[in-house]
C-alpha positions as a Python dict, from the first residue, in 0.01 Angstrom:
ca = {
    (1, 'M'): (0, 0, 0),
    (2, 'S'): (-276, 196, -176),
    (3, 'K'): (-161, 509, 7),
    (4, 'R'): (192, 478, -134),
    (5, 'I'): (103, 371, -486),
    (6, 'A'): (-219, 557, -566),
    (7, 'K'): (-214, 826, -293),
    (8, 'I'): (-560, 724, -167),
    (9, 'D'): (-682, 592, 167),
    (10, 'C'): (-821, 240, 150),
    (11, 'P'): (-1131, 143, 355),
    (12, 'G'): (-905, -15, 618),
    (13, 'C'): (-661, 274, 658),
    (14, 'G'): (-655, 380, 1022),
    (15, 'G'): (-826, 61, 1134),
    (16, 'Q'): (-554, -48, 1373),
    (17, 'R'): (-529, 296, 1531),
    (18, 'A'): (-910, 312, 1552),
    (19, 'F'): (-923, -28, 1723),
    (20, 'H'): (-657, 89, 1969),
    (21, 'Q'): (-860, 401, 2048),
    (22, 'L'): (-1175, 192, 2085),
    (23, 'L'): (-1002, -36, 2337),
    (24, 'H'): (-903, 273, 2537),
    (25, 'G'): (-1259, 407, 2539),
    (26, 'N'): (-1199, 693, 2295),
    (27, 'F'): (-1507, 629, 2082),
    (28, 'L'): (-1508, 960, 1893),
    (29, 'E'): (-1140, 936, 1803),
    (30, 'A'): (-1195, 581, 1683),
    (31, 'A'): (-1476, 699, 1455),
    (32, 'Q'): (-1260, 981, 1321),
    (33, 'L'): (-982, 738, 1230),
    (34, 'N'): (-1208, 479, 1069),
    (35, 'V'): (-1584, 462, 1113),
    (36, 'F'): (-1593, 97, 1001),
    (37, 'I'): (-1439, -3, 1333),
    (38, 'Y'): (-1793, -15, 1472),
    (39, 'F'): (-1875, -288, 1219),
    (40, 'F'): (-1550, -483, 1237),
    (41, 'A'): (-1494, -484, 1615),
    (42, 'P'): (-1811, -682, 1696),
    (43, 'L'): (-1744, -912, 1399),
    (44, 'L'): (-1387, -982, 1509),
    (45, 'T'): (-1505, -1036, 1868),
    (46, 'Y'): (-1764, -1288, 1748),
    (47, 'I'): (-1509, -1474, 1535),
    (48, 'F'): (-1259, -1480, 1823),
    (49, 'L'): (-1520, -1614, 2065),
    (50, 'S'): (-1638, -1879, 1820),
    (51, 'F'): (-1283, -2017, 1793),
    (52, 'A'): (-1198, -1973, 2161),
    (53, 'L'): (-1510, -2155, 2283),
    (54, 'R'): (-1483, -2453, 2046),
    (55, 'P'): (-1254, -2659, 2273),
    (56, 'F'): (-1525, -2633, 2541),
    (57, 'N'): (-1788, -2770, 2299),
    (58, 'I'): (-1967, -2436, 2286),
    (59, 'N'): (-2055, -2364, 1925),
    (60, 'L'): (-2186, -2024, 1826),
    (61, 'P'): (-2409, -2012, 1518),
    (62, 'D'): (-2231, -1954, 1189),
    (63, 'I'): (-2258, -1619, 1017),
    (64, 'D'): (-2456, -1668, 698),
    (65, 'I'): (-2441, -1378, 453),
    (66, 'S'): (-2613, -1405, 119),
    (67, 'T'): (-2456, -1302, -209),
    (68, 'K'): (-2682, -997, -212),
    (69, 'G'): (-2558, -902, 136),
    (70, 'L'): (-2195, -934, 26),
    (71, 'I'): (-2261, -715, -278),
    (72, 'I'): (-2422, -450, -55),
    (73, 'I'): (-2120, -457, 179),
    (74, 'L'): (-1885, -424, -119),
    (75, 'I'): (-2081, -126, -255),
    (76, 'I'): (-2074, 42, 87),
    (77, 'L'): (-1696, -8, 107),
    (78, 'I'): (-1646, 139, -242),
    (79, 'V'): (-1869, 440, -169),
    (80, 'F'): (-1693, 494, 166),
    (81, 'T'): (-1354, 484, -7),
    (82, 'I'): (-1463, 740, -265),
    (83, 'I'): (-1614, 975, -7),
    (84, 'R'): (-1311, 935, 221),
    (85, 'N'): (-1074, 1048, -55),
    (86, 'I'): (-1267, 1354, -169),
    (87, 'A'): (-1104, 1670, -38),
    (88, 'F'): (-1363, 1883, 139),
}
C-alpha cells in the first residue's frame, strides 16, 4: 500500500519473495529482496513451533522483549526504510 500511495518501499516490501528464495536456498537473492528476512524467518519458525508443540505439552519459553528493545527495533526499521528508499 505504501508503494502505491507514497511511492516508497516499506520495511516488509519483498518479504514474501525473500522468504520464498530463502526456502529454495537462494540466500543472496533473499538478502537482496529484503535483508530483514534473516530476522523474521527464525522468529516465525519459533512462533510456529511454539503453537505446533503445545498440543503435545511441549512449551517453549516466551519471548520477552523490553520496551527499550522494541524502541530499538522500531528505530532500526525506520532507518532501514529511509536507507532503502534513497536512490544511490
